[in-house]
mmCIF file of N, CA and C in Angstrom:
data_model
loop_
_atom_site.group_PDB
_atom_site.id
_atom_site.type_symbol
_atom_site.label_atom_id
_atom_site.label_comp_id
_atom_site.label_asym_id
_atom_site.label_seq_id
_atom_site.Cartn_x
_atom_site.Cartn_y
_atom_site.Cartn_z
ATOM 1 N N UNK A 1 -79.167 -52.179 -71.042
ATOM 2 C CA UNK A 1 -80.125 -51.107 -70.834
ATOM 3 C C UNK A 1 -79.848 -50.004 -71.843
ATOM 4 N N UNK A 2 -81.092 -49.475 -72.289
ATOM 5 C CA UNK A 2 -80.521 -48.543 -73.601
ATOM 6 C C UNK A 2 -81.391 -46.897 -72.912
ATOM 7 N N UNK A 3 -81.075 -46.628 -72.495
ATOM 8 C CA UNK A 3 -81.894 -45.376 -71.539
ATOM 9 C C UNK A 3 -81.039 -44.277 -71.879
ATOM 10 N N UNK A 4 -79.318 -44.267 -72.205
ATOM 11 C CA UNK A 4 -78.564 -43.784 -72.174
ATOM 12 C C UNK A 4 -78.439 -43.197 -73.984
ATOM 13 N N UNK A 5 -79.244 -43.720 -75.016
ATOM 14 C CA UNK A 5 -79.399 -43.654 -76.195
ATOM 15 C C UNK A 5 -79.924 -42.623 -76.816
ATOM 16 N N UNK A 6 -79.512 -41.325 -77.403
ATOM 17 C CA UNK A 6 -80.386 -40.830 -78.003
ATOM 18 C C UNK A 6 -80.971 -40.524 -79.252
ATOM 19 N N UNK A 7 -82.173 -40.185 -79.181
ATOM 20 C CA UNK A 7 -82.618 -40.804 -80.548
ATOM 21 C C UNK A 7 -82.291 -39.207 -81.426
ATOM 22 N N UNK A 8 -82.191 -39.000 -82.940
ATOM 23 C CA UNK A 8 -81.329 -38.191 -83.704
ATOM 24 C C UNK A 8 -81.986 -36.705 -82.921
ATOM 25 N N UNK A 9 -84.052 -36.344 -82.914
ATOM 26 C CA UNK A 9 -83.899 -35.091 -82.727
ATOM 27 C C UNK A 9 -83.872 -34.611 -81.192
ATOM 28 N N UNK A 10 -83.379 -35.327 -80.248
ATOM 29 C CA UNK A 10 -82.433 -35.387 -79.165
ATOM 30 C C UNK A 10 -81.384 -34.744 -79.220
ATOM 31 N N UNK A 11 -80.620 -35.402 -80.222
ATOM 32 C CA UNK A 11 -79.279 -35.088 -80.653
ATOM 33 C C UNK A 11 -79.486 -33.561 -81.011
ATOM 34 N N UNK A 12 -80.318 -33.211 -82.215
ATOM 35 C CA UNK A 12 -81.144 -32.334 -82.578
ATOM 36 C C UNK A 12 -81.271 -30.800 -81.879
ATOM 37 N N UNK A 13 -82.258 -31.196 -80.963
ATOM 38 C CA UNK A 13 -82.084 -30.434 -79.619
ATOM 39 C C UNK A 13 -80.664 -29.771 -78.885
ATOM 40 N N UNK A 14 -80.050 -30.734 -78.349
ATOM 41 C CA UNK A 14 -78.412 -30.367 -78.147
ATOM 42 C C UNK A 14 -77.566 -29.723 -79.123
ATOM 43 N N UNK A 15 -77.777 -30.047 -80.115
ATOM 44 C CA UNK A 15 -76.876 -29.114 -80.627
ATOM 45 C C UNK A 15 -77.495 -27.441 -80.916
ATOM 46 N N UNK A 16 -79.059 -27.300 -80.992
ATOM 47 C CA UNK A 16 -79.367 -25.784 -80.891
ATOM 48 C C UNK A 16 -79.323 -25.722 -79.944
ATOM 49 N N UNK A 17 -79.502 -26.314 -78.684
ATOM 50 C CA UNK A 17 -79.261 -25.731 -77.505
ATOM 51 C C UNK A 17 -77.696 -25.232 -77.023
ATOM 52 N N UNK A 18 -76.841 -25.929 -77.404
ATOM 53 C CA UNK A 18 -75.510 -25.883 -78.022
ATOM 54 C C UNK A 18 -75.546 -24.264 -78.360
ATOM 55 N N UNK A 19 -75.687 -24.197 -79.689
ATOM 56 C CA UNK A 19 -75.611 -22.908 -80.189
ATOM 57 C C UNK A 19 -76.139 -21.651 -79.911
ATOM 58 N N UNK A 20 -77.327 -21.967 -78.975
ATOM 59 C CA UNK A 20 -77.595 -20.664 -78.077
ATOM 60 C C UNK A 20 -76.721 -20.255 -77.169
ATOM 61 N N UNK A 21 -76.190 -21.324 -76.613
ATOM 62 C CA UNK A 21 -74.768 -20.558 -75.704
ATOM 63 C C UNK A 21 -73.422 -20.427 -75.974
ATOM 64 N N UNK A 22 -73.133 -20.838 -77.621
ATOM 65 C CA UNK A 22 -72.258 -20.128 -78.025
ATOM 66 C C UNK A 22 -71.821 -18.787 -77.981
ATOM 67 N N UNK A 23 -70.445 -18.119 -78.119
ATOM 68 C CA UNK A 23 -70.409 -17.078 -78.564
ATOM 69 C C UNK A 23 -70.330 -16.663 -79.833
ATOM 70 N N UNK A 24 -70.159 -15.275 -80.700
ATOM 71 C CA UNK A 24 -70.075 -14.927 -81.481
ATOM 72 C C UNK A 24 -68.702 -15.873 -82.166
ATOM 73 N N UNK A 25 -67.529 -15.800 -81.644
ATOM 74 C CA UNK A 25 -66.493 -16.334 -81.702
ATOM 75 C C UNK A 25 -67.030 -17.890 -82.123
ATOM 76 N N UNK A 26 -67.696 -18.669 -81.349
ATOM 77 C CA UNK A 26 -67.811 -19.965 -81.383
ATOM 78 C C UNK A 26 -68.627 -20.355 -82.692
ATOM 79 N N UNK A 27 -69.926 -19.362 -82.677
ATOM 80 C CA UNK A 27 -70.292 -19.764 -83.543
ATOM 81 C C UNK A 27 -69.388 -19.506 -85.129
ATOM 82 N N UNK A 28 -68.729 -18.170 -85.319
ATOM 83 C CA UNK A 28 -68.066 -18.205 -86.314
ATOM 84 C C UNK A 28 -67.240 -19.593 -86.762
ATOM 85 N N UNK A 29 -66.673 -20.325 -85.691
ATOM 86 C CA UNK A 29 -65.620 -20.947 -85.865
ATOM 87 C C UNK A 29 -66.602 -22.546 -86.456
ATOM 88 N N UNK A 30 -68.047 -22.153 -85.637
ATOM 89 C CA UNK A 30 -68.859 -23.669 -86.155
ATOM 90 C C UNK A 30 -69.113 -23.373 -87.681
ATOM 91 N N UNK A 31 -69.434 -22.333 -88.088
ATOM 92 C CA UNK A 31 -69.799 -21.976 -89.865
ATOM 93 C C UNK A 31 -69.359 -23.203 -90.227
ATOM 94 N N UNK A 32 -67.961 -23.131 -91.069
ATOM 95 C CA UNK A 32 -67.576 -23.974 -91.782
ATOM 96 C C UNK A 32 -67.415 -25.770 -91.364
ATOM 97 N N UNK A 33 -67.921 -25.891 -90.068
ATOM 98 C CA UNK A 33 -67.979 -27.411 -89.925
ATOM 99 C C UNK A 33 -69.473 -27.377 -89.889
ATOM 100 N N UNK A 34 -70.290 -26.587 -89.716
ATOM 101 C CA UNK A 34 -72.125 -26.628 -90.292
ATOM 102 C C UNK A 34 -71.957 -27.009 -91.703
ATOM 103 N N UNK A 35 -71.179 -25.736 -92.596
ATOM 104 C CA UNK A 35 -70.890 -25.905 -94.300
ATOM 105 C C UNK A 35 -70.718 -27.512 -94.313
ATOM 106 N N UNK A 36 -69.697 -27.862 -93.745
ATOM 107 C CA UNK A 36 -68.944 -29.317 -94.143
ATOM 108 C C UNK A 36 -70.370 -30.396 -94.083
ATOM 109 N N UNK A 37 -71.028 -30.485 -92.925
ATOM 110 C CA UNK A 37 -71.761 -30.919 -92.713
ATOM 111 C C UNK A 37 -72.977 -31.306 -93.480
ATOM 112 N N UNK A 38 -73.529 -30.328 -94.435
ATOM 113 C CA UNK A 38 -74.846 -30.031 -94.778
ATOM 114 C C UNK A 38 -74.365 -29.366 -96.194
ATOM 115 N N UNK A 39 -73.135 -29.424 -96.648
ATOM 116 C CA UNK A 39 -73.300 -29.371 -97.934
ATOM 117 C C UNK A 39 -72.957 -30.278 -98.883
ATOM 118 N N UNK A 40 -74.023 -30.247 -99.731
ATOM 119 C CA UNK A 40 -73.646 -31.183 -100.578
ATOM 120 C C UNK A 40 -72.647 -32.165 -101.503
ATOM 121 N N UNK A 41 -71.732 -31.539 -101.507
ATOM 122 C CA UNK A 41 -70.084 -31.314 -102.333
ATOM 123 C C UNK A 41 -69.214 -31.331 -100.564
ATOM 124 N N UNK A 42 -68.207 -32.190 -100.997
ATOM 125 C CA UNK A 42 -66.891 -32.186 -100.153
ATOM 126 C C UNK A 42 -66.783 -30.674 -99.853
ATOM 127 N N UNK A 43 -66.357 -30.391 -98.186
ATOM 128 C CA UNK A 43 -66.237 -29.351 -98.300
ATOM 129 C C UNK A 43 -64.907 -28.842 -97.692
ATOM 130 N N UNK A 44 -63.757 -27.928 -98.439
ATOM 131 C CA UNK A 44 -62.442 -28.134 -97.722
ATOM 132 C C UNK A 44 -62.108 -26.646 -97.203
ATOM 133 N N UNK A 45 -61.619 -26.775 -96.418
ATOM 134 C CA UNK A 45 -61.321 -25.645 -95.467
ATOM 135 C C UNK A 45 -60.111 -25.973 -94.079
ATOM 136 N N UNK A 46 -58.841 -25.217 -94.274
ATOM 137 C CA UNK A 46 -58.259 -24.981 -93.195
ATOM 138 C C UNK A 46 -58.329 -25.217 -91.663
ATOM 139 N N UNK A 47 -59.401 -24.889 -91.574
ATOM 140 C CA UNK A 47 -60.019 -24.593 -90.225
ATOM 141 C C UNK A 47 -61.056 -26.014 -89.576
ATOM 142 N N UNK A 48 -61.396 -26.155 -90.592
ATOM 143 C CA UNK A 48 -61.812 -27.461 -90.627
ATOM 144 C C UNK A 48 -61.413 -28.987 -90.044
ATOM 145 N N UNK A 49 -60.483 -28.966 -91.105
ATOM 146 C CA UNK A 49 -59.428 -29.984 -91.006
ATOM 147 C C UNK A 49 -58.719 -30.166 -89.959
ATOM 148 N N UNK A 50 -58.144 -29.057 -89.683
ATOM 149 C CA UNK A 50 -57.360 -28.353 -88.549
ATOM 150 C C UNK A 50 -57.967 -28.960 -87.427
ATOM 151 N N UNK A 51 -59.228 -28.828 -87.145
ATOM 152 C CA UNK A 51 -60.365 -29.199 -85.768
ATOM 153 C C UNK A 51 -60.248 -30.542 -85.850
ATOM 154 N N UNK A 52 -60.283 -31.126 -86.968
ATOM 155 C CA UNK A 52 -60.923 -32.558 -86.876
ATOM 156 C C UNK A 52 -59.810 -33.254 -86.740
ATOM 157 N N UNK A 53 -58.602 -33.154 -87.038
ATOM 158 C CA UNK A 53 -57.346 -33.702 -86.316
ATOM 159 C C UNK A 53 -56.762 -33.053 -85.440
ATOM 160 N N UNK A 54 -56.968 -32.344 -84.698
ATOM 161 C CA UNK A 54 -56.086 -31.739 -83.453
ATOM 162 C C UNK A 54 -56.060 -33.156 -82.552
ATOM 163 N N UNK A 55 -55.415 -33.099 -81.593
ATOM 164 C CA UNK A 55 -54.510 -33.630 -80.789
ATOM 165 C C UNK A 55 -54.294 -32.665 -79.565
ATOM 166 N N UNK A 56 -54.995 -33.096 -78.826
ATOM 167 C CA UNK A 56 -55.007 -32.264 -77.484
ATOM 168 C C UNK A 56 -54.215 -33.332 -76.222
ATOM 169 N N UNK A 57 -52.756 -33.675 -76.388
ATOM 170 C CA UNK A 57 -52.913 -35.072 -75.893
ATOM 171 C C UNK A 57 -51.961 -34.439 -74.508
ATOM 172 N N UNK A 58 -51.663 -33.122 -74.171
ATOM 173 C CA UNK A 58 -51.404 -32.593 -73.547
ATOM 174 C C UNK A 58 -52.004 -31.897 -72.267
ATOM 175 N N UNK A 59 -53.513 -31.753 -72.513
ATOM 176 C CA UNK A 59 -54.433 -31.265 -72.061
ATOM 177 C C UNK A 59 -55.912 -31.281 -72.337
ATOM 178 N N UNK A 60 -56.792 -31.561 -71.977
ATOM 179 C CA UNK A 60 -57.939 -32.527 -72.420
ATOM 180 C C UNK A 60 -58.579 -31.178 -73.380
ATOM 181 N N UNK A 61 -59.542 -32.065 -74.208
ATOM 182 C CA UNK A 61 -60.444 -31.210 -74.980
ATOM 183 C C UNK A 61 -61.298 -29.857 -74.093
ATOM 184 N N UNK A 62 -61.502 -28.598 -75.021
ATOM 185 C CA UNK A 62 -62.471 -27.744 -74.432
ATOM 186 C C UNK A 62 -63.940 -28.194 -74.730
ATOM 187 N N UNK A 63 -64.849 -27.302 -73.678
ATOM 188 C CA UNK A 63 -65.931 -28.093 -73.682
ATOM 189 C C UNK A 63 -66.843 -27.727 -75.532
ATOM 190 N N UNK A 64 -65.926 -26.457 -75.929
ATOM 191 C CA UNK A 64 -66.779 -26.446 -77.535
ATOM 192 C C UNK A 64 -65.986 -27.526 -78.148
ATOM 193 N N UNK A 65 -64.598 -28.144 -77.799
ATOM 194 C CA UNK A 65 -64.228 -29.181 -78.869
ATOM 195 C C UNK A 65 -65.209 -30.478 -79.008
ATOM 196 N N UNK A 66 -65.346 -30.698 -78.026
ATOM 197 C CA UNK A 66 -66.189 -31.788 -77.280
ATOM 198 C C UNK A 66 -67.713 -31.788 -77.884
ATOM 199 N N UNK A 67 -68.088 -30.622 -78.100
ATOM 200 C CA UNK A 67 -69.496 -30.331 -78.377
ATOM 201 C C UNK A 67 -69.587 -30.578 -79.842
ATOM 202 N N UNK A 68 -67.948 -30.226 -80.395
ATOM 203 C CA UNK A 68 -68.116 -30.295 -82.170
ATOM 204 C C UNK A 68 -67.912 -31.694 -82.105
ATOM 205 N N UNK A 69 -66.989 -32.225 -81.401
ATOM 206 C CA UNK A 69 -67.164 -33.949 -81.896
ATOM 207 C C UNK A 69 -68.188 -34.521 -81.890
ATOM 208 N N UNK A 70 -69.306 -34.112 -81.050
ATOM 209 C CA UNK A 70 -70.409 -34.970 -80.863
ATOM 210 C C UNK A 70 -71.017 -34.696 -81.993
ATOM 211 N N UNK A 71 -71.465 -33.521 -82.918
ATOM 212 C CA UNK A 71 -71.984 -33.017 -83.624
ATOM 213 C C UNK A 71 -71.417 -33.552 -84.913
ATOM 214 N N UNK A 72 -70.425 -33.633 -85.215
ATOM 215 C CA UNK A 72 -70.032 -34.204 -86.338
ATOM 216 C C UNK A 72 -70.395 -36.011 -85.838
ATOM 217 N N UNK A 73 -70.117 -36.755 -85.230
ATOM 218 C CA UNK A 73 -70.765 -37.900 -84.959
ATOM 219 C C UNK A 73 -71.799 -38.089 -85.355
ATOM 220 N N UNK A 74 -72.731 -36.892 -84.370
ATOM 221 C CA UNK A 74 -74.074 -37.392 -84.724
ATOM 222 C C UNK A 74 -74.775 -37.106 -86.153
ATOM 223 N N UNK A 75 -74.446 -35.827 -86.738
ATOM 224 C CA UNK A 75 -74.849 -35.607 -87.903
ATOM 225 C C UNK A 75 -74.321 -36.630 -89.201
ATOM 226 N N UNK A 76 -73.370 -37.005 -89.257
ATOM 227 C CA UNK A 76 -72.949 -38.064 -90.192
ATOM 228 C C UNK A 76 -73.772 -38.846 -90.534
ATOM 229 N N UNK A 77 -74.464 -39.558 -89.373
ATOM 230 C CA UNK A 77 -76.010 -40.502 -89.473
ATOM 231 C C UNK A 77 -77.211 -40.253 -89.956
ATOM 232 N N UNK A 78 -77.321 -38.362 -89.621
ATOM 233 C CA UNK A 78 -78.310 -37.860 -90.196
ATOM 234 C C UNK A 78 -79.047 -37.756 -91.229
ATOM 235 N N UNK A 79 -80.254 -38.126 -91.641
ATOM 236 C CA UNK A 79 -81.058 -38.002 -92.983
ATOM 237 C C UNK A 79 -81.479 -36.380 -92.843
ATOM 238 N N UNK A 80 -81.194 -36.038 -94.741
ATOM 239 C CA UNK A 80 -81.256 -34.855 -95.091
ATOM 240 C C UNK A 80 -82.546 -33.972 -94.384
ATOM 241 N N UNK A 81 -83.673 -34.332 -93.569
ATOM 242 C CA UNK A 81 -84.499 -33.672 -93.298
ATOM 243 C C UNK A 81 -84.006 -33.110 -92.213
ATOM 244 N N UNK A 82 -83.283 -34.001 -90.871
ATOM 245 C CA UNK A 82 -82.634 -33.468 -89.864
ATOM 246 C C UNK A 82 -81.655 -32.464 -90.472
ATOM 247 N N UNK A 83 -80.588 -32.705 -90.517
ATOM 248 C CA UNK A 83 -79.868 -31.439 -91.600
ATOM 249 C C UNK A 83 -80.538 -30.296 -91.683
ATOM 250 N N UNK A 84 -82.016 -30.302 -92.438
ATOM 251 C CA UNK A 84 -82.245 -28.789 -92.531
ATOM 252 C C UNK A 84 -82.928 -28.456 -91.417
ATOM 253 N N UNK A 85 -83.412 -29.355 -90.828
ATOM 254 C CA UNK A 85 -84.195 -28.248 -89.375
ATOM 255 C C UNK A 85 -83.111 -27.735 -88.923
ATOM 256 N N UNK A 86 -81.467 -28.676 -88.812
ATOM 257 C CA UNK A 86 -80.769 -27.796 -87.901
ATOM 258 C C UNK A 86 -80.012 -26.615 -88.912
ATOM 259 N N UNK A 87 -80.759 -26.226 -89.850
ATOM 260 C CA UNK A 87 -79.826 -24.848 -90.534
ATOM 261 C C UNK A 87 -81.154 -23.981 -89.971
ATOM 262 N N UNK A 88 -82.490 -24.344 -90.064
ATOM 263 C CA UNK A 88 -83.437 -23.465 -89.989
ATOM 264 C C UNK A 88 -83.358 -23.138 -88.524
ATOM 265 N N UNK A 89 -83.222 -23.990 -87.220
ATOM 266 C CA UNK A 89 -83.136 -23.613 -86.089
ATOM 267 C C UNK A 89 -82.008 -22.915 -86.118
ATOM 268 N N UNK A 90 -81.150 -22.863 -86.334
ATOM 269 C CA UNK A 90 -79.690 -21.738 -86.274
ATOM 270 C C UNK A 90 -79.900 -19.996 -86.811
ATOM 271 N N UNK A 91 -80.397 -20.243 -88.178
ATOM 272 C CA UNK A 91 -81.141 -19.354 -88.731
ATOM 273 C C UNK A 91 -82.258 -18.819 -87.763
ATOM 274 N N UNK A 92 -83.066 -19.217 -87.318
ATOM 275 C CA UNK A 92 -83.902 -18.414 -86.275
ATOM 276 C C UNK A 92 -83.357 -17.524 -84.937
ATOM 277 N N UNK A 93 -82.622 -18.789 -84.620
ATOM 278 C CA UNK A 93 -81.664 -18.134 -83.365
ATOM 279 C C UNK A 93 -81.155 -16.801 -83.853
ATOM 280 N N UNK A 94 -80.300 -17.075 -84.936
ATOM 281 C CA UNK A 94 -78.829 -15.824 -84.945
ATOM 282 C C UNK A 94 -78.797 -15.663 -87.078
ATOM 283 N N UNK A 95 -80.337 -14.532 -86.921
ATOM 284 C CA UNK A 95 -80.378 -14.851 -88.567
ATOM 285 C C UNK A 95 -79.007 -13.823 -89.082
ATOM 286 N N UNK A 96 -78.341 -13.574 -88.675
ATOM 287 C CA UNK A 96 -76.837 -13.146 -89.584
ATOM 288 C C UNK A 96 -75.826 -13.827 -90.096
ATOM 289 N N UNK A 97 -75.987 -14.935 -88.585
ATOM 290 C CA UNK A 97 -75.263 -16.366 -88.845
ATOM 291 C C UNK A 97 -76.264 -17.177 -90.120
ATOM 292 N N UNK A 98 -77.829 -17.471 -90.192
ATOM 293 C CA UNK A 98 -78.374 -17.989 -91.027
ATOM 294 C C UNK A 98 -78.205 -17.510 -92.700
ATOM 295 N N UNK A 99 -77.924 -16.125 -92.755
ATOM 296 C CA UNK A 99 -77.820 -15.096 -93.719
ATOM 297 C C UNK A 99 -76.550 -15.741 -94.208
ATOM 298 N N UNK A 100 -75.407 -15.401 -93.233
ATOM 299 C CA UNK A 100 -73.713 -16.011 -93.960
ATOM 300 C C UNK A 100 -73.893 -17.621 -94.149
ATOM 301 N N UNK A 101 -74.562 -18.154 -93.397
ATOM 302 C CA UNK A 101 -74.382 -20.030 -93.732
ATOM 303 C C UNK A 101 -74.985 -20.077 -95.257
ATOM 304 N N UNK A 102 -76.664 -19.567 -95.618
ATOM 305 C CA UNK A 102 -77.209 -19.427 -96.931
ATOM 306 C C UNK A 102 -75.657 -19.224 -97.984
ATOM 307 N N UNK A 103 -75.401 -18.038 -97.518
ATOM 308 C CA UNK A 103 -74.851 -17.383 -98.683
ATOM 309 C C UNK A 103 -73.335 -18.419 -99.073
ATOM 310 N N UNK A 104 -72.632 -18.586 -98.100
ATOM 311 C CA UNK A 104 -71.542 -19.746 -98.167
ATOM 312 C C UNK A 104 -72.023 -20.788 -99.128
ATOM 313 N N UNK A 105 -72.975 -21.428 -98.557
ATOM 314 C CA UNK A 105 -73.712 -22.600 -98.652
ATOM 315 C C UNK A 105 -73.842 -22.607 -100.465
ATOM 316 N N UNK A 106 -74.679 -21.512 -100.959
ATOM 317 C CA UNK A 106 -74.803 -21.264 -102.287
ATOM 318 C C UNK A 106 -73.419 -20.874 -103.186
ATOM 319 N N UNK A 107 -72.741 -20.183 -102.795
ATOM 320 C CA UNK A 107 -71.209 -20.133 -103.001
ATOM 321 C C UNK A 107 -70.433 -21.582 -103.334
ATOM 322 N N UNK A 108 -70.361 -22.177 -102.410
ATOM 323 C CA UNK A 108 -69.862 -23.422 -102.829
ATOM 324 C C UNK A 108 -70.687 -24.214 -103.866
ATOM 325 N N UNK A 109 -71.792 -24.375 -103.906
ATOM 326 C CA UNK A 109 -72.613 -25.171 -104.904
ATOM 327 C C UNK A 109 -72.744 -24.546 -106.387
ATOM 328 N N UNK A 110 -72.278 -23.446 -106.139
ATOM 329 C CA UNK A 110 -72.128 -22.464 -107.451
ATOM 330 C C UNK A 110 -70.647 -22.566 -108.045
ATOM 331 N N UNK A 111 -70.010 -22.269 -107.246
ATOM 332 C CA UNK A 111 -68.557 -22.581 -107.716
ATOM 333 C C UNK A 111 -67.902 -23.637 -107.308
ATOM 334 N N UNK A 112 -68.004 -24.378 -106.889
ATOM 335 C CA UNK A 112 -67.654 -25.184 -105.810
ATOM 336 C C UNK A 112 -66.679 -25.172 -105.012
ATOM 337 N N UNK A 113 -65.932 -26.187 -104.078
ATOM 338 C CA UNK A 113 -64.942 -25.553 -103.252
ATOM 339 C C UNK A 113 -63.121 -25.827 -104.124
ATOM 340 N N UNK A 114 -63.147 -25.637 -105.701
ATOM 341 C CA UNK A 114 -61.768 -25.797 -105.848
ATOM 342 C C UNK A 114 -61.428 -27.238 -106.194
ATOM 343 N N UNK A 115 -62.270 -28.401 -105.515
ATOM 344 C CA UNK A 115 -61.725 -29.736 -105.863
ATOM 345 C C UNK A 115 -62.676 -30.157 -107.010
ATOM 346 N N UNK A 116 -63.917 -29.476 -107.205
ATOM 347 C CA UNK A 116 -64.616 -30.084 -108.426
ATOM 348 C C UNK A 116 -65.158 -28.890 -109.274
ATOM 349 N N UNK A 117 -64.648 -27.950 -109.810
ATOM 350 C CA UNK A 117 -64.792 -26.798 -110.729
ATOM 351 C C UNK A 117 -66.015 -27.460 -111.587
ATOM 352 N N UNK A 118 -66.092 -28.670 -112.007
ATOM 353 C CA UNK A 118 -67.224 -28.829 -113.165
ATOM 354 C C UNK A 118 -68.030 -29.557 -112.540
ATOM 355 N N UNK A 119 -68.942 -28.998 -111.029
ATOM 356 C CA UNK A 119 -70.217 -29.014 -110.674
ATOM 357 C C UNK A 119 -70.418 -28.442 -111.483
ATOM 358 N N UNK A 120 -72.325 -29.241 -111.646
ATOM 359 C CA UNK A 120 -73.467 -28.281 -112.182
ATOM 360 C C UNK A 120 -73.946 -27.063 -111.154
ATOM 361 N N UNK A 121 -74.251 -26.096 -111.855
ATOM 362 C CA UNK A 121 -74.760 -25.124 -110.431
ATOM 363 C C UNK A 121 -76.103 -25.111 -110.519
ATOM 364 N N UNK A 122 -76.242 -24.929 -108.954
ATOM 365 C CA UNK A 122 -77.368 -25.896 -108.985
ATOM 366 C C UNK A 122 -78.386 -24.239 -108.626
ATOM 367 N N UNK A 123 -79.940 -24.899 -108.710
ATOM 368 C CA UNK A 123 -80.921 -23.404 -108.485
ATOM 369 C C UNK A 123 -81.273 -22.713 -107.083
ATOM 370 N N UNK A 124 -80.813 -23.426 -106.258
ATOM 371 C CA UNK A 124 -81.009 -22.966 -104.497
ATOM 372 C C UNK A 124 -81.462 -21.137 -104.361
ATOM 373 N N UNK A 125 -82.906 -21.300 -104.226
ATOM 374 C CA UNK A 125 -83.424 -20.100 -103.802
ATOM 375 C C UNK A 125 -82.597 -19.534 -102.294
ATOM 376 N N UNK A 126 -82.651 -18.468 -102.579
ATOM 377 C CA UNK A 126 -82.422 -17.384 -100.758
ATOM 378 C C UNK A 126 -83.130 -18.211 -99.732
ATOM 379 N N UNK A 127 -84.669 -18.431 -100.478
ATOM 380 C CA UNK A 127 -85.118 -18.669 -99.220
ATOM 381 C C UNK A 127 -85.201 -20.275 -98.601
ATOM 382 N N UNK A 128 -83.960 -21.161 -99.574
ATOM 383 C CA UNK A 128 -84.321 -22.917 -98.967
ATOM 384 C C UNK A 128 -82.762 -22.348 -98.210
ATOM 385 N N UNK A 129 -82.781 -23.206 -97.008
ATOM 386 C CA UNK A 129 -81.039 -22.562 -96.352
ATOM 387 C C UNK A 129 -80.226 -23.793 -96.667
ATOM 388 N N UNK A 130 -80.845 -24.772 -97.231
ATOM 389 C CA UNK A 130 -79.872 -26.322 -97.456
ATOM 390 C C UNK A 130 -80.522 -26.978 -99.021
ATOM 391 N N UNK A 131 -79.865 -27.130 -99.894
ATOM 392 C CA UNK A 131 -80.305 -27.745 -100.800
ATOM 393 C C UNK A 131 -80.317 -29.614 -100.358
ATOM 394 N N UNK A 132 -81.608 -29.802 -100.698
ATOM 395 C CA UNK A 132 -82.113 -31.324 -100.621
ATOM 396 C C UNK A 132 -81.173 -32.405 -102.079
ATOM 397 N N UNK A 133 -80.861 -33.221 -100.943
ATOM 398 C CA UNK A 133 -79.970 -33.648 -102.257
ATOM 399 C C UNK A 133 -80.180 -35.407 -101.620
ATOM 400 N N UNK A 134 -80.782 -36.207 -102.665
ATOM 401 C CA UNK A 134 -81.159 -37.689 -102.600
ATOM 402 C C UNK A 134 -79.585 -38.288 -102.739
ATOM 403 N N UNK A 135 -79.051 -39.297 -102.027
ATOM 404 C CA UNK A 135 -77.930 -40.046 -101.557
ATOM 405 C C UNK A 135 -78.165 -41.662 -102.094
#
């Protein structure tokens, strides 16, 4: 029985619904696994890394750890169009958070993150929040 399946903008859904009941805190801490996610270029960060191997084997996951695993799961599968609805739905919600993801976002593709200095930099207007990039 496949009832239990959901299809990506399902997934979609949950995770802005997700992010409306974040806090300020939470969402800060999602930035850079959104960045990782949806940018084009490897993206490396501390904090990052840090999340995606923790080891909670002491005490079970919190319910935002839980929420980022699913999210990195599900987005991995994602085609670049999903990707940007979910920068533009975030951006609507909490445009300060949409404002810092843009500006990160272009930051790295401009300079990149340190492991590939000789990207091209690429033209990403203010107003696209994810550069489209064919795979």
């Amino acid at each position: 029985m496949s009832g239990n399946i959901l299809t990506m903008d399902g997934e979609l859904n949950y995770i802005v619904q997700w992010f409306n009941e974040w806090s300020e805190l939470q969402r800060q801490d999602f930035l850079p696994i959104l960045l990782e996610c949806l940018s084009p270029e490897p993206y490396v960060n501390g904090l990052v890394g840090g999340m995606a191997e923790a080891s909670c084997n002491d005490k079970p996951m919190s319910l935002f750890q839980c929420r980022v695993k699913l999210f990195r799961e599900w987005s991995s599968k994602w085609p670049q169009n999903i990707k940007e609805k979910l920068s533009e739905k975030v951006a609507e919600i909490d445009p300060g958070f949409g404002d810092k993801f843009t500006s990160e976002l272009q930051t790295l593709m401009t300079n990149g993150n340190g492991t590939n200095s000789s990207a091209p930099e690429s033209d990403t207007s203010p107003a696209a929040p994810v550069a489209v990039q064919d795979n």
